[in-house]
């Protein structure tokens, strides 16, 4: 079956960032036991990522690169914020490098990375962790199937076979 809109796609991939000097830096990998599964064509994934998958079938392999402009954008050096220490009274002050789940005033979820802890605040980077990175994928499609009505109603895949609980 060919990957198409409203299909659940399961694939395994290896993701590297390509550095300015051309070297690859490993980011993450999935495998056949734990494939990456998602609902194709509903805006969950980067448009350029989905564009590369269009028309593929189970067993197909592909390698491709996504530049920052087609991925998570360039890194914005001004996308930093000072979070008051009072925010961390219950959870404790996070260490430098920790990822903080935050929510903006519009209710959008984002992850911030702790850059520094001062006596006044926790300084956090609001850029997406992949902002400014050139991403290189090596992938293999494991399976594709039409999404169930429940998956379409929920807006996400319920596992490879559609029966995963959440």
PDB file of N, CA and C in Angstrom, residues 4 12-13 15 40 43 54 58 63 65 67-68 71-72 84 93 96 109-110 129 132 138 141-142 166:
ATOM      1  N   UNK A   4      -0.165   7.654   1.781  1.00  0.00           N
ATOM      2  CA  UNK A   4      -1.053   8.716   1.310  1.00  0.00           C
ATOM      3  C   UNK A   4      -1.663   9.410   2.524  1.00  0.00           C
ATOM      4  N   UNK A  12      11.407   3.063  10.428  1.00  0.00           N
ATOM      5  CA  UNK A  12      12.587   3.151  11.275  1.00  0.00           C
ATOM      6  C   UNK A  12      13.546   4.117  10.591  1.00  0.00           C
ATOM      7  N   UNK A  13      14.255   4.875  11.411  1.00  0.00           N
ATOM      8  CA  UNK A  13      15.166   5.858  10.833  1.00  0.00           C
ATOM      9  C   UNK A  13      16.371   6.075  11.736  1.00  0.00           C
ATOM     10  N   UNK A  15      18.749   9.491  12.441  1.00  0.00           N
ATOM     11  CA  UNK A  15      18.806  10.924  12.208  1.00  0.00           C
ATOM     12  C   UNK A  15      20.152  11.466  12.649  1.00  0.00           C
ATOM     13  N   UNK A  40       0.019  10.371   8.762  1.00  0.00           N
ATOM     14  CA  UNK A  40       0.574  11.113   7.633  1.00  0.00           C
ATOM     15  C   UNK A  40      -0.453  12.088   7.044  1.00  0.00           C
ATOM     16  N   UNK A  43      -0.486  17.341   9.262  1.00  0.00           N
ATOM     17  CA  UNK A  43       0.245  18.463   9.835  1.00  0.00           C
ATOM     18  C   UNK A  43       1.057  18.139  11.068  1.00  0.00           C
ATOM     19  N   UNK A  54       6.089  10.720   0.341  1.00  0.00           N
ATOM     20  CA  UNK A  54       4.964  10.564  -0.587  1.00  0.00           C
ATOM     21  C   UNK A  54       5.259   9.471  -1.615  1.00  0.00           C
ATOM     22  N   UNK A  58       5.837  -0.047   1.933  1.00  0.00           N
ATOM     23  CA  UNK A  58       6.583  -0.847   2.909  1.00  0.00           C
ATOM     24  C   UNK A  58       7.786  -1.491   2.228  1.00  0.00           C
ATOM     25  N   UNK A  63      17.212   8.061   1.742  1.00  0.00           N
ATOM     26  CA  UNK A  63      18.035   8.996   2.503  1.00  0.00           C
ATOM     27  C   UNK A  63      17.762  10.385   1.952  1.00  0.00           C
ATOM     28  N   UNK A  65      17.994  14.949   3.074  1.00  0.00           N
ATOM     29  CA  UNK A  65      18.439  16.011   3.964  1.00  0.00           C
ATOM     30  C   UNK A  65      17.408  17.125   3.972  1.00  0.00           C
ATOM     31  N   UNK A  67      17.149  21.075   5.158  1.00  0.00           N
ATOM     32  CA  UNK A  67      17.893  22.252   5.619  1.00  0.00           C
ATOM     33  C   UNK A  67      17.039  23.021   6.631  1.00  0.00           C
ATOM     34  N   UNK A  68      17.663  23.871   7.463  1.00  0.00           N
ATOM     35  CA  UNK A  68      16.908  24.579   8.504  1.00  0.00           C
ATOM     36  C   UNK A  68      15.665  25.303   8.000  1.00  0.00           C
ATOM     37  N   UNK A  71      13.008  22.952   7.776  1.00  0.00           N
ATOM     38  CA  UNK A  71      12.802  22.175   8.996  1.00  0.00           C
ATOM     39  C   UNK A  71      12.286  23.048  10.114  1.00  0.00           C
ATOM     40  N   UNK A  72      13.161  23.293  11.093  1.00  0.00           N
ATOM     41  CA  UNK A  72      12.758  24.030  12.289  1.00  0.00           C
ATOM     42  C   UNK A  72      13.228  25.481  12.284  1.00  0.00           C
ATOM     43  N   UNK A  84      11.361  33.238  36.427  1.00  0.00           N
ATOM     44  CA  UNK A  84      11.567  33.543  37.841  1.00  0.00           C
ATOM     45  C   UNK A  84      11.835  32.281  38.660  1.00  0.00           C
ATOM     46  N   UNK A  93      15.394  23.835  41.419  1.00  0.00           N
ATOM     47  CA  UNK A  93      16.061  24.548  40.329  1.00  0.00           C
ATOM     48  C   UNK A  93      16.651  23.523  39.353  1.00  0.00           C
ATOM     49  N   UNK A  96      21.718  23.244  34.297  1.00  0.00           N
ATOM     50  CA  UNK A  96      22.006  23.715  32.941  1.00  0.00           C
ATOM     51  C   UNK A  96      21.911  22.519  31.998  1.00  0.00           C
ATOM     52  N   UNK A 109       2.464  24.228  23.357  1.00  0.00           N
ATOM     53  CA  UNK A 109       3.498  23.595  24.173  1.00  0.00           C
ATOM     54  C   UNK A 109       4.851  23.738  23.483  1.00  0.00           C
ATOM     55  N   UNK A 110       5.889  24.000  24.276  1.00  0.00           N
ATOM     56  CA  UNK A 110       7.236  24.081  23.747  1.00  0.00           C
ATOM     57  C   UNK A 110       8.213  23.630  24.805  1.00  0.00           C
ATOM     58  N   UNK A 129      14.841  22.582  19.784  1.00  0.00           N
ATOM     59  CA  UNK A 129      16.177  21.958  19.872  1.00  0.00           C
ATOM     60  C   UNK A 129      16.823  21.682  18.508  1.00  0.00           C
ATOM     61  N   UNK A 132      18.117  25.588  13.404  1.00  0.00           N
ATOM     62  CA  UNK A 132      19.443  25.861  12.869  1.00  0.00           C
ATOM     63  C   UNK A 132      20.189  24.628  12.410  1.00  0.00           C
ATOM     64  N   UNK A 138      18.112   8.647   7.260  1.00  0.00           N
ATOM     65  CA  UNK A 138      18.206   7.379   6.540  1.00  0.00           C
ATOM     66  C   UNK A 138      17.041   6.573   7.088  1.00  0.00           C
ATOM     67  N   UNK A 141      10.614   2.321   5.355  1.00  0.00           N
ATOM     68  CA  UNK A 141       9.195   2.230   5.680  1.00  0.00           C
ATOM     69  C   UNK A 141       8.889   0.800   6.087  1.00  0.00           C
ATOM     70  N   UNK A 142       8.326   0.652   7.292  1.00  0.00           N
ATOM     71  CA  UNK A 142       7.936  -0.671   7.788  1.00  0.00           C
ATOM     72  C   UNK A 142       6.547  -1.046   7.289  1.00  0.00           C
ATOM     73  N   UNK A 166      -4.048   4.816  24.814  1.00  0.00           N
ATOM     74  CA  UNK A 166      -3.368   6.041  25.287  1.00  0.00           C
ATOM     75  C   UNK A 166      -4.126   6.660  26.430  1.00  0.00           C
TER      76      UNK A 166
END
